[in-house]
mmCIF file of C-alpha atoms and ligand atoms in Angstrom:
data_model
loop_
_atom_site.group_PDB
_atom_site.id
_atom_site.type_symbol
_atom_site.label_atom_id
_atom_site.label_comp_id
_atom_site.label_asym_id
_atom_site.label_seq_id
_atom_site.Cartn_x
_atom_site.Cartn_y
_atom_site.Cartn_z
ATOM 1 C CA MET A 17 -9.685 7.256 5.093
ATOM 2 C CA GLY A 18 -13.216 7.680 6.396
ATOM 3 C CA GLY A 19 -13.176 5.190 9.231
ATOM 4 C CA LYS A 20 -10.250 7.002 10.827
ATOM 5 C CA SER A 21 -11.920 10.273 10.903
ATOM 6 C CA THR A 22 -12.012 10.246 14.709
ATOM 7 C CA LEU A 23 -8.512 8.808 14.825
ATOM 8 C CA ALA A 24 -6.867 11.152 12.468
ATOM 9 C CA VAL A 25 -3.396 11.152 11.093
ATOM 10 C CA VAL A 26 -1.097 13.843 9.878
ATOM 11 C CA LEU A 27 2.198 12.434 8.913
ATOM 12 C CA PHE A 28 3.193 8.984 9.743
ATOM 13 C CA VAL A 29 6.272 7.470 11.071
ATOM 14 C CA ILE A 30 7.977 4.667 9.326
ATOM 15 C CA LEU A 31 9.969 2.121 11.258
ATOM 16 C CA VAL A 32 12.133 0.043 9.113
ATOM 17 C CA PHE A 33 12.752 -3.496 10.211
ATOM 18 C CA GLU A 34 16.259 -4.847 10.848
ATOM 19 C CA GLY A 35 17.839 -5.876 7.657
ATOM 20 C CA TYR A 36 17.447 -2.375 6.289
ATOM 21 C CA PHE A 37 19.471 -1.094 9.275
ATOM 22 C CA GLY A 38 23.291 -1.113 9.069
ATOM 23 C CA GLU A 39 25.525 -3.234 11.243
ATOM 24 C CA ARG A 40 25.348 -0.633 13.945
ATOM 25 C CA GLY A 41 21.518 -0.949 14.047
ATOM 26 C CA VAL A 42 20.883 2.457 12.569
ATOM 27 C CA ALA A 43 20.359 3.439 8.937
ATOM 28 C CA THR A 44 22.699 6.144 8.259
ATOM 29 C CA THR A 45 20.851 7.973 5.454
ATOM 30 C CA VAL A 46 17.365 7.849 4.059
ATOM 31 C CA THR A 47 16.654 9.939 0.894
ATOM 32 C CA TYR A 48 14.642 9.433 -2.266
ATOM 33 C CA ASP A 49 14.826 9.937 -6.023
ATOM 34 C CA GLY A 50 12.221 9.698 -8.755
ATOM 35 C CA LYS A 51 12.273 5.939 -8.535
ATOM 36 C CA ALA A 52 12.375 4.908 -4.904
ATOM 37 C CA LEU A 53 13.306 5.573 -1.305
ATOM 38 C CA VAL A 54 17.020 5.293 -1.038
ATOM 39 C CA ILE A 55 18.374 3.754 2.156
ATOM 40 C CA ASP A 56 22.141 3.947 2.630
ATOM 41 C CA GLY A 57 22.626 4.737 -0.962
ATOM 42 C CA LYS A 58 20.462 1.806 -2.281
ATOM 43 C CA ARG A 59 17.015 2.143 -3.786
ATOM 44 C CA ARG A 60 14.486 -0.156 -1.982
ATOM 45 C CA ILE A 61 11.269 -1.768 -2.795
ATOM 46 C CA LEU A 62 9.324 -1.566 0.470
ATOM 47 C CA GLN A 63 6.300 -3.535 1.591
ATOM 48 C CA SER A 64 4.654 -1.848 4.525
ATOM 49 C CA GLY A 65 1.710 -2.553 6.792
ATOM 50 C CA SER A 66 -0.297 -0.304 9.049
ATOM 51 C CA ILE A 67 -0.676 -1.122 12.705
ATOM 52 C CA HIS A 68 -2.714 1.198 14.792
ATOM 53 C CA TYR A 69 -1.183 0.575 18.204
ATOM 54 C CA PRO A 70 -4.144 1.846 20.322
ATOM 55 C CA ARG A 71 -6.332 -0.720 18.686
ATOM 56 C CA SER A 72 -4.497 -3.618 20.442
ATOM 57 C CA THR A 73 -2.887 -3.914 23.759
ATOM 58 C CA PRO A 74 0.811 -3.342 24.359
ATOM 59 C CA GLU A 75 1.241 -7.079 25.181
ATOM 60 C CA VAL A 76 0.229 -7.889 21.557
ATOM 61 C CA TRP A 77 2.524 -5.439 19.835
ATOM 62 C CA PRO A 78 5.702 -7.652 19.642
ATOM 63 C CA GLU A 79 3.627 -10.464 18.224
ATOM 64 C CA LEU A 80 2.016 -8.230 15.643
ATOM 65 C CA ILE A 81 5.508 -6.999 14.485
ATOM 66 C CA ARG A 82 6.899 -10.508 14.335
ATOM 67 C CA LYS A 83 4.013 -11.714 12.244
ATOM 68 C CA SER A 84 4.174 -8.763 9.985
ATOM 69 C CA LYS A 85 7.820 -9.586 9.300
ATOM 70 C CA GLU A 86 7.002 -13.188 8.722
ATOM 71 C CA GLY A 87 4.368 -11.972 6.198
ATOM 72 C CA GLY A 88 7.095 -10.325 4.117
ATOM 73 C CA LEU A 89 6.692 -6.833 5.324
ATOM 74 C CA ASP A 90 9.797 -4.490 5.593
ATOM 75 C CA VAL A 91 8.052 -1.515 7.247
ATOM 76 C CA ILE A 92 5.399 -0.765 9.863
ATOM 77 C CA GLU A 93 3.329 2.328 9.213
ATOM 78 C CA THR A 94 1.774 3.845 12.334
ATOM 79 C CA TYR A 95 -0.380 6.769 13.090
ATOM 80 C CA ILE A 96 -0.603 9.739 15.524
ATOM 81 C CA PHE A 97 -4.038 9.313 17.088
ATOM 82 C CA TRP A 98 -5.313 12.726 18.027
ATOM 83 C CA ASN A 99 -7.630 11.413 20.732
ATOM 84 C CA TYR A 100 -4.446 10.457 22.605
ATOM 85 C CA HIS A 101 -1.853 12.908 21.520
ATOM 86 C CA GLU A 102 -3.347 16.152 20.257
ATOM 87 C CA PRO A 103 -2.530 18.889 22.684
ATOM 88 C CA VAL A 104 -5.129 21.290 21.318
ATOM 89 C CA LYS A 105 -8.281 19.921 19.714
ATOM 90 C CA GLY A 106 -8.438 20.614 15.939
ATOM 91 C CA GLU A 107 -4.765 20.718 15.253
ATOM 92 C CA ILE A 108 -4.483 17.414 13.467
ATOM 93 C CA GLU A 109 -5.998 16.586 10.128
ATOM 94 C CA ASN A 110 -6.113 13.476 8.050
ATOM 95 C CA GLU A 111 -6.004 13.448 4.194
ATOM 96 C CA TYR A 112 -6.264 17.213 4.272
ATOM 97 C CA GLY A 113 -6.218 17.407 0.477
ATOM 98 C CA ASN A 114 -9.844 16.144 0.502
ATOM 99 C CA VAL A 115 -11.055 19.180 2.473
ATOM 100 C CA GLU A 116 -8.402 21.768 1.575
ATOM 101 C CA TRP A 117 -10.581 23.406 -1.155
ATOM 102 C CA ALA A 118 -13.154 24.467 1.420
ATOM 103 C CA TYR A 119 -10.579 26.808 3.059
ATOM 104 C CA GLY A 120 -9.362 28.513 -0.213
ATOM 105 C CA ILE A 121 -6.051 30.314 -0.060
ATOM 106 C CA GLU A 122 -5.871 29.653 3.656
ATOM 107 C CA GLY A 123 -5.983 25.955 3.105
ATOM 108 C CA GLN A 124 -3.028 26.238 0.644
ATOM 109 C CA SER A 125 -0.976 28.251 3.088
ATOM 110 C CA TYR A 126 -1.743 25.727 5.911
ATOM 111 C CA VAL A 127 -0.305 22.884 3.713
ATOM 112 C CA LYS A 128 2.756 25.008 3.072
ATOM 113 C CA TRP A 129 3.085 25.808 6.830
ATOM 114 C CA ALA A 130 2.781 22.202 7.795
ATOM 115 C CA ALA A 131 5.428 21.035 5.192
ATOM 116 C CA GLU A 132 7.827 23.711 6.369
ATOM 117 C CA MET A 133 7.246 22.929 10.062
ATOM 118 C CA ALA A 134 7.935 19.164 9.432
ATOM 119 C CA VAL A 135 10.949 19.687 7.132
ATOM 120 C CA GLY A 136 12.312 22.259 9.713
ATOM 121 C CA LEU A 137 12.487 19.613 12.306
ATOM 122 C CA ASN A 138 15.615 18.302 10.600
ATOM 123 C CA THR A 139 14.738 14.671 11.081
ATOM 124 C CA THR A 140 17.024 13.738 8.180
ATOM 125 C CA VAL A 141 14.395 11.428 6.781
ATOM 126 C CA PRO A 142 11.912 12.318 3.978
ATOM 127 C CA TRP A 143 8.348 13.434 4.808
ATOM 128 C CA VAL A 144 5.267 12.487 2.984
ATOM 129 C CA MET A 145 1.710 13.978 2.761
ATOM 130 C CA CYS A 146 -0.817 11.445 1.647
ATOM 131 C CA VAL A 147 -3.613 12.537 -0.685
ATOM 132 C CA GLN A 148 -2.037 15.976 -0.980
ATOM 133 C CA LYS A 149 -1.541 16.904 -4.688
ATOM 134 C CA ASP A 150 0.103 20.254 -3.832
ATOM 135 C CA ALA A 151 2.559 18.761 -1.208
ATOM 136 C CA PRO A 152 5.465 21.321 -1.481
ATOM 137 C CA ASP A 153 8.913 20.113 -2.218
ATOM 138 C CA PRO A 154 10.615 18.155 -0.745
ATOM 139 C CA VAL A 155 7.624 16.527 0.765
ATOM 140 C CA ILE A 156 6.360 13.569 -1.186
ATOM 141 C CA ASN A 157 2.761 13.393 -2.091
ATOM 142 C CA THR A 158 1.412 9.854 -2.020
ATOM 143 C CA CYS A 159 -1.742 7.876 -2.967
ATOM 144 C CA ASN A 160 -4.360 6.342 -0.702
ATOM 145 C CA GLY A 161 -7.026 4.076 -2.334
ATOM 146 C CA PHE A 162 -8.082 0.663 -3.429
ATOM 147 C CA TYR A 163 -5.966 0.837 -6.577
ATOM 148 C CA CYS A 164 -3.085 3.326 -7.166
ATOM 149 C CA ASP A 165 -1.546 2.028 -10.341
ATOM 150 C CA ARG A 166 -2.515 5.275 -12.312
ATOM 151 C CA PHE A 167 -1.185 7.601 -9.632
ATOM 152 C CA THR A 168 1.782 9.868 -10.427
ATOM 153 C CA PRO A 169 3.487 12.093 -7.838
ATOM 154 C CA ASN A 170 3.628 15.852 -8.385
ATOM 155 C CA SER A 171 7.226 15.922 -9.440
ATOM 156 C CA PRO A 172 9.375 13.518 -11.449
ATOM 157 C CA SER A 173 11.915 13.705 -8.767
ATOM 158 C CA LYS A 174 9.506 11.976 -6.227
ATOM 159 C CA PRO A 175 8.898 8.151 -6.097
ATOM 160 C CA LYS A 176 5.444 6.603 -6.599
ATOM 161 C CA MET A 177 4.281 5.665 -3.139
ATOM 162 C CA TRP A 178 1.037 4.187 -1.950
ATOM 163 C CA THR A 179 0.324 5.002 1.733
ATOM 164 C CA GLU A 180 -3.125 3.640 2.203
ATOM 165 C CA ASN A 181 -4.213 0.835 0.035
ATOM 166 C CA TYR A 182 -7.443 -0.373 1.558
ATOM 167 C CA SER A 183 -7.070 -4.098 2.269
ATOM 168 C CA GLY A 184 -10.679 -4.228 3.325
ATOM 169 C CA TRP A 185 -12.979 -1.757 5.020
ATOM 170 C CA PHE A 186 -14.194 -0.997 8.494
ATOM 171 C CA LEU A 187 -17.392 -2.520 9.863
ATOM 172 C CA SER A 188 -20.480 -0.291 10.347
ATOM 173 C CA PHE A 189 -23.792 -1.264 11.854
ATOM 174 C CA GLY A 190 -26.342 -2.216 9.254
ATOM 175 C CA TYR A 191 -23.666 -3.127 6.570
ATOM 176 C CA ALA A 192 -22.179 -6.461 5.611
ATOM 177 C CA VAL A 193 -19.030 -7.682 7.286
ATOM 178 C CA PRO A 194 -16.242 -6.409 5.001
ATOM 179 C CA TYR A 195 -14.594 -8.843 2.797
ATOM 180 C CA ARG A 196 -12.013 -8.115 -0.019
ATOM 181 C CA PRO A 197 -10.770 -11.262 -1.744
ATOM 182 C CA VAL A 198 -6.985 -11.704 -1.438
ATOM 183 C CA GLU A 199 -6.681 -12.364 -5.158
ATOM 184 C CA ASP A 200 -7.929 -9.000 -5.950
ATOM 185 C CA LEU A 201 -5.841 -7.300 -3.252
ATOM 186 C CA ALA A 202 -2.742 -9.128 -4.676
ATOM 187 C CA PHE A 203 -3.754 -8.022 -8.150
ATOM 188 C CA ALA A 204 -3.821 -4.425 -7.086
ATOM 189 C CA VAL A 205 -0.465 -4.667 -5.380
ATOM 190 C CA ALA A 206 1.152 -6.478 -8.400
ATOM 191 C CA ARG A 207 -0.321 -3.935 -10.805
ATOM 192 C CA PHE A 208 1.089 -1.101 -8.682
ATOM 193 C CA PHE A 209 4.577 -2.552 -8.801
ATOM 194 C CA GLU A 210 4.045 -3.477 -12.499
ATOM 195 C CA THR A 211 3.587 0.214 -13.371
ATOM 196 C CA GLY A 212 6.560 1.534 -11.521
ATOM 197 C CA GLY A 213 5.567 1.759 -7.819
ATOM 198 C CA THR A 214 8.204 1.110 -5.235
ATOM 199 C CA PHE A 215 6.474 1.572 -1.905
ATOM 200 C CA GLN A 216 3.091 0.394 -0.797
ATOM 201 C CA ASN A 217 1.453 0.119 2.555
ATOM 202 C CA TYR A 218 -1.466 -2.130 3.542
ATOM 203 C CA TYR A 219 -3.986 -0.107 5.503
ATOM 204 C CA MET A 220 -4.927 -2.542 8.187
ATOM 205 C CA VAL A 221 -3.885 -6.235 8.079
ATOM 206 C CA GLY A 222 -6.874 -7.509 6.196
ATOM 207 C CA LEU A 223 -7.273 -4.669 3.646
ATOM 208 C CA ILE A 224 -4.443 -3.752 1.444
ATOM 209 C CA ASN A 225 -3.266 -1.020 3.722
ATOM 210 C CA LEU A 226 -4.317 -2.212 7.018
ATOM 211 C CA TYR A 227 -2.136 -5.160 7.979
ATOM 212 C CA PHE A 228 -3.696 -5.396 11.379
ATOM 213 C CA GLY A 229 -7.030 -3.842 12.208
ATOM 214 C CA GLY A 230 -7.789 -4.522 15.906
ATOM 215 C CA THR A 231 -10.487 -3.103 18.145
ATOM 216 C CA ASN A 232 -11.894 0.363 18.889
ATOM 217 C CA PHE A 233 -11.761 0.209 22.628
ATOM 218 C CA GLY A 234 -14.233 2.019 24.876
ATOM 219 C CA ARG A 235 -15.936 4.866 23.086
ATOM 220 C CA THR A 236 -13.214 5.597 20.508
ATOM 221 C CA ALA A 237 -14.989 4.134 17.463
ATOM 222 C CA GLY A 238 -16.261 7.352 16.195
ATOM 223 C CA GLY A 239 -19.087 7.467 13.824
ATOM 224 C CA PRO A 240 -21.652 7.388 12.681
ATOM 225 C CA LEU A 241 -22.515 3.711 13.297
ATOM 226 C CA ILE A 242 -18.823 2.487 13.350
ATOM 227 C CA ALA A 243 -18.518 -0.869 15.240
ATOM 228 C CA THR A 244 -15.987 -1.624 17.975
ATOM 229 C CA SER A 245 -14.405 -4.231 15.864
ATOM 230 C CA TYR A 246 -11.865 -2.808 13.499
ATOM 231 C CA ASP A 247 -10.967 -6.149 12.177
ATOM 232 C CA TYR A 248 -10.908 -4.756 8.596
ATOM 233 C CA ASP A 249 -10.634 -8.147 7.043
ATOM 234 C CA ALA A 250 -6.857 -7.685 7.407
ATOM 235 C CA PRO A 251 -4.075 -10.362 7.067
ATOM 236 C CA LEU A 252 -3.860 -10.250 10.894
ATOM 237 C CA ASP A 253 -7.317 -10.458 12.430
ATOM 238 C CA GLU A 254 -8.761 -8.344 15.194
ATOM 239 C CA TYR A 255 -7.049 -10.554 17.720
ATOM 240 C CA GLY A 256 -3.660 -10.678 15.974
ATOM 241 C CA PHE A 257 -4.139 -14.099 14.520
ATOM 242 C CA ILE A 258 -2.980 -14.999 11.023
ATOM 243 C CA ARG A 259 -5.960 -14.873 8.509
ATOM 244 C CA GLN A 260 -5.517 -17.314 5.715
ATOM 245 C CA PRO A 261 -5.406 -17.413 2.719
ATOM 246 C CA LYS A 262 -4.823 -13.732 2.766
ATOM 247 C CA PHE A 263 -1.766 -13.800 4.949
ATOM 248 C CA GLY A 264 0.075 -16.551 3.000
ATOM 249 C CA HIS A 265 -0.826 -15.374 -0.424
ATOM 250 C CA LEU A 266 0.327 -11.825 0.282
ATOM 251 C CA ARG A 267 3.560 -13.229 1.846
ATOM 252 C CA ASP A 268 4.256 -15.119 -1.359
ATOM 253 C CA LEU A 269 3.599 -11.987 -3.385
ATOM 254 C CA HIS A 270 5.906 -9.891 -1.229
ATOM 255 C CA LEU A 271 8.724 -12.536 -1.616
ATOM 256 C CA ALA A 272 8.061 -12.598 -5.420
ATOM 257 C CA ILE A 273 8.380 -8.825 -5.647
ATOM 258 C CA LYS A 274 11.376 -8.882 -3.345
ATOM 259 C CA GLN A 275 13.161 -11.271 -5.662
ATOM 260 C CA CYS A 276 12.776 -8.757 -8.436
ATOM 261 C CA GLU A 277 13.892 -5.816 -6.376
ATOM 262 C CA GLU A 278 17.085 -5.041 -8.097
ATOM 263 C CA TYR A 279 15.148 -4.985 -11.421
ATOM 264 C CA LEU A 280 12.335 -2.882 -10.226
ATOM 265 C CA VAL A 281 14.487 -0.164 -8.778
ATOM 266 C CA ASN A 282 16.802 -0.066 -11.748
ATOM 267 C CA ALA A 283 14.653 1.320 -14.537
ATOM 268 C CA ASN A 284 11.172 2.294 -15.433
ATOM 269 C CA PRO A 285 9.076 -0.487 -17.001
ATOM 270 C CA ILE A 286 8.742 -0.742 -20.703
ATOM 271 C CA GLN A 287 5.243 -1.788 -21.862
ATOM 272 C CA GLN A 288 5.090 -4.355 -24.645
ATOM 273 C CA SER A 289 1.956 -5.717 -26.385
ATOM 274 C CA LEU A 290 1.781 -9.495 -26.528
ATOM 275 C CA GLY A 291 -1.462 -9.525 -28.459
ATOM 276 C CA ARG A 292 -5.095 -8.323 -27.873
ATOM 277 C CA ASN A 293 -5.566 -7.582 -24.137
ATOM 278 C CA LEU A 294 -2.165 -9.117 -23.444
ATOM 279 C CA GLU A 295 0.754 -7.086 -22.324
ATOM 280 C CA ALA A 296 4.143 -7.264 -20.654
ATOM 281 C CA HIS A 297 5.725 -4.609 -18.405
ATOM 282 C CA VAL A 298 9.381 -5.243 -18.563
ATOM 283 C CA TYR A 299 12.096 -3.970 -16.227
ATOM 284 C CA TYR A 300 15.437 -4.352 -17.963
ATOM 285 C CA LYS A 301 18.813 -4.403 -16.193
ATOM 286 C CA THR A 302 20.689 -5.238 -19.342
ATOM 287 C CA SER A 303 19.298 -5.948 -22.810
ATOM 288 C CA ASN A 304 18.903 -9.722 -21.977
ATOM 289 C CA ASP A 305 18.421 -9.580 -18.201
ATOM 290 C CA CYS A 306 15.018 -8.377 -17.060
ATOM 291 C CA ALA A 307 12.151 -8.997 -14.768
ATOM 292 C CA ALA A 308 8.618 -8.896 -16.284
ATOM 293 C CA PHE A 309 4.953 -8.785 -15.344
ATOM 294 C CA LEU A 310 2.734 -10.477 -17.878
ATOM 295 C CA ALA A 311 -0.950 -9.613 -17.881
ATOM 296 C CA ASN A 312 -4.111 -10.887 -19.633
ATOM 297 C CA TYR A 313 -6.860 -8.320 -19.393
ATOM 298 C CA ASP A 314 -9.411 -10.389 -21.367
ATOM 299 C CA SER A 315 -12.550 -11.135 -19.466
ATOM 300 C CA SER A 316 -13.382 -14.307 -21.343
ATOM 301 C CA SER A 317 -10.491 -16.041 -22.949
ATOM 302 C CA GLY A 318 -7.229 -17.445 -21.706
ATOM 303 C CA ALA A 319 -4.204 -17.201 -23.950
ATOM 304 C CA ASN A 320 -0.823 -18.687 -24.535
ATOM 305 C CA VAL A 321 1.788 -16.018 -24.854
ATOM 306 C CA THR A 322 5.437 -16.163 -25.847
ATOM 307 C CA PHE A 323 7.759 -13.960 -23.970
ATOM 308 C CA ASN A 324 11.568 -14.146 -24.112
ATOM 309 C CA GLY A 325 11.415 -17.397 -25.909
ATOM 310 C CA ASN A 326 9.272 -19.008 -23.145
ATOM 311 C CA SER A 327 5.677 -19.831 -23.332
ATOM 312 C CA TYR A 328 3.210 -19.022 -20.650
ATOM 313 C CA PHE A 329 -0.467 -19.680 -20.317
ATOM 314 C CA LEU A 330 -2.451 -16.717 -18.869
ATOM 315 C CA PRO A 331 -5.975 -17.614 -17.859
ATOM 316 C CA ALA A 332 -9.002 -15.493 -18.712
ATOM 317 C CA TRP A 333 -10.646 -13.182 -16.396
ATOM 318 C CA VAL A 334 -14.272 -13.782 -15.673
ATOM 319 C CA SER A 335 -15.338 -10.425 -14.107
ATOM 320 C CA LYS A 336 -16.675 -7.553 -16.009
ATOM 321 C CA PHE A 337 -13.567 -5.518 -14.980
ATOM 322 C CA PRO A 338 -11.275 -5.104 -17.972
ATOM 323 C CA ARG A 339 -8.291 -6.608 -16.428
ATOM 324 C CA LYS A 340 -7.540 -9.888 -14.743
ATOM 325 C CA LEU A 341 -4.248 -11.612 -14.383
ATOM 326 C CA ASP A 342 -0.753 -10.611 -13.695
ATOM 327 C CA THR A 343 2.267 -12.943 -13.470
ATOM 328 C CA ALA A 344 5.537 -11.598 -12.299
ATOM 329 C CA THR A 345 8.282 -13.575 -13.835
ATOM 330 C CA LYS A 346 11.972 -13.005 -13.822
ATOM 331 C CA CYS A 347 13.262 -13.409 -17.308
ATOM 332 C CA CYS A 348 16.304 -15.302 -16.495
ATOM 333 C CA THR A 349 15.193 -17.495 -13.600
ATOM 334 C CA LYS A 350 12.259 -19.913 -13.176
ATOM 335 C CA PHE A 351 9.872 -17.865 -11.129
ATOM 336 C CA SER A 352 6.236 -16.898 -11.400
ATOM 337 C CA PHE A 353 3.468 -15.636 -9.310
ATOM 338 C CA ILE A 354 -0.177 -15.264 -10.273
ATOM 339 C CA THR A 355 -2.800 -12.783 -8.991
ATOM 340 C CA GLU A 356 -6.210 -12.187 -10.346
ATOM 341 C CA LYS A 357 -8.491 -9.288 -10.193
ATOM 342 C CA ASP A 358 -11.970 -10.348 -8.955
ATOM 343 C CA PRO A 359 -13.980 -7.702 -7.225
ATOM 344 C CA SER A 360 -17.192 -9.693 -7.990
ATOM 345 C CA SER A 361 -17.229 -11.302 -4.539
ATOM 346 C CA TRP A 362 -16.425 -8.208 -2.560
ATOM 347 C CA SER A 363 -18.743 -7.346 0.233
ATOM 348 C CA LEU A 364 -17.506 -3.805 0.947
ATOM 349 C CA PRO A 365 -20.103 -1.046 1.352
ATOM 350 C CA TYR A 366 -18.253 0.787 -1.392
ATOM 351 C CA ALA A 367 -17.194 -2.010 -3.623
ATOM 352 C CA GLN A 368 -17.022 -0.104 -6.903
ATOM 353 C CA MET A 369 -14.221 2.208 -5.766
ATOM 354 C CA SER A 370 -11.254 2.562 -8.002
ATOM 355 C CA GLN A 371 -8.682 5.203 -8.239
HETATM 356 C C1 NAG B 406 17.303 22.792 11.366
HETATM 357 O O1 NAG B 406 18.352 23.240 10.617
HETATM 358 C C2 NAG B 406 18.263 24.643 10.278
HETATM 359 C C3 NAG B 406 19.447 24.963 9.322
HETATM 360 O O2 NAG B 406 20.661 24.395 9.875
HETATM 361 C C4 NAG B 406 18.364 25.487 11.640
HETATM 362 O O3 NAG B 406 18.221 26.797 11.299
HETATM 363 C C5 NAG B 406 17.160 25.068 12.442
HETATM 364 O O4 NAG B 406 17.270 25.735 13.689
HETATM 365 C C6 NAG B 406 17.177 23.598 12.654
HETATM 366 N N1 NAG B 406 15.876 23.194 13.408
HETATM 367 C C7 NAG B 406 15.793 22.488 14.457
HETATM 368 C C8 NAG B 406 14.497 22.204 15.010
HETATM 369 O O5 NAG B 406 16.875 21.933 14.999
HETATM 370 C C1 NAG B 407 -2.351 -23.181 -24.750
HETATM 371 O O1 NAG B 407 -1.490 -24.271 -24.927
HETATM 372 C C2 NAG B 407 -1.748 -25.509 -24.449
HETATM 373 C C3 NAG B 407 -0.588 -26.439 -24.622
HETATM 374 O O2 NAG B 407 -0.050 -26.311 -25.881
HETATM 375 C C4 NAG B 407 -3.026 -25.979 -25.184
HETATM 376 O O3 NAG B 407 -3.471 -27.278 -24.609
HETATM 377 C C5 NAG B 407 -4.201 -24.987 -24.981
HETATM 378 O O4 NAG B 407 -5.275 -25.375 -25.706
HETATM 379 C C6 NAG B 407 -3.678 -23.487 -25.324
HETATM 380 N N1 NAG B 407 -4.670 -22.625 -24.953
HETATM 381 C C7 NAG B 407 -5.186 -21.670 -25.739
HETATM 382 C C8 NAG B 407 -6.282 -20.761 -25.124
HETATM 383 O O5 NAG B 407 -4.755 -21.355 -26.786
HETATM 384 C C1 NAG B 408 -7.771 8.486 -2.379
HETATM 385 C C2 NAG B 408 -9.072 7.708 -2.282
HETATM 386 O O1 NAG B 408 -9.244 6.846 -3.111
HETATM 387 N N1 NAG B 408 -9.862 8.047 -1.296
HETATM 388 C C3 NAG B 408 -11.125 7.306 -1.215
HETATM 389 C C4 NAG B 408 -11.051 6.402 -0.017
HETATM 390 O O2 NAG B 408 -12.216 5.871 0.292
HETATM 391 C C5 NAG B 408 -13.140 6.725 0.697
HETATM 392 C C6 NAG B 408 -14.444 6.031 1.145
HETATM 393 O O3 NAG B 408 -15.266 5.546 0.102
HETATM 394 C C7 NAG B 408 -13.508 7.716 -0.541
HETATM 395 O O4 NAG B 408 -14.437 8.657 -0.210
HETATM 396 C C8 NAG B 408 -12.169 8.395 -0.911
HETATM 397 O O5 NAG B 408 -12.360 9.164 -2.052
#
């Protein structure tokens, strides 16, 4: 995204937390299908968070990783910072899909070259290109943005993945300190999983994608007018401290989604109308065993809905945006989680962004 323009990224590295590693400490295979990433033969729902290691000091790294895990994350997404690692200036690009058009046919062949080069390294794990609609097979194209529920990958054999979901925004001189309400962030995440997503990454701790923001040390902030604080209103603040209620609310959401994992990876959701502006997205394992997201998109009225013989009250949404509330509920166990979309109190410079 824009704020990283001086700290660009090509392809990121995924470190999977213990628990996804086998007994010997090494995951034996990582592949994917049209539904999800597949680790040791099992489809997984993965919650990921970005940590930019140069934006904190090495002493803080273990603490950041520990807290991320406590916050319900499975994966840390990190970046290659060209200002530290690029051997020749100009080699590394970030979100190249946004500028590819300017280079015509050469832009397309560069994408092809980059994909072949990466795949040719035989790393045995899948590669992704974010914001790259024409990512060649087998590279997975992924979505970056504030909302990614309407995103579809460029092939039905690739999973729907969200690599940068902006949990907030970077601070610039002359602008308000960025703030994105956790309810809205949680809504976007719930909505993504509701519509078939299986991987999402918080960019910076505060914003959806950034799990930890940190600091632009020295003269690395880039510009124009980007502040040294890269706090990003993330779940872990600039100094690595837990930011509530964002941290706790998202942790609960991650746990909720985790509880439904076996349902979410098993099938595509079936959408069902429960009335005007009311819908269910149901993931069936068998005909009477499912996990469901119930949503009320009405901006003014709450409603009682009946789903699978149980009655649920879904409050109204007050904002002008045409969707408001999601509850994830496992059909066969007592479990629910509520998120609400409320961009009205955002203070991002670009608050109206959607996919
Ligand atoms: C990757 O595997 C291919 C096919 O076996 C081989 O030709 C190539 O040299 C390997 N690349 C590297 C970097 O090891
Ligand atoms: C929902 O049901 C509750 C309990 O029966 C009732 O008190 C409430 O008025 C109902 N709300 C709506 C919007 O129908
Ligand atoms: C993919 C996507 O939504 N990218 C957007 C990220 O945010 C920047 C900053 O506003 C937009 O310019 C991009 O279009």
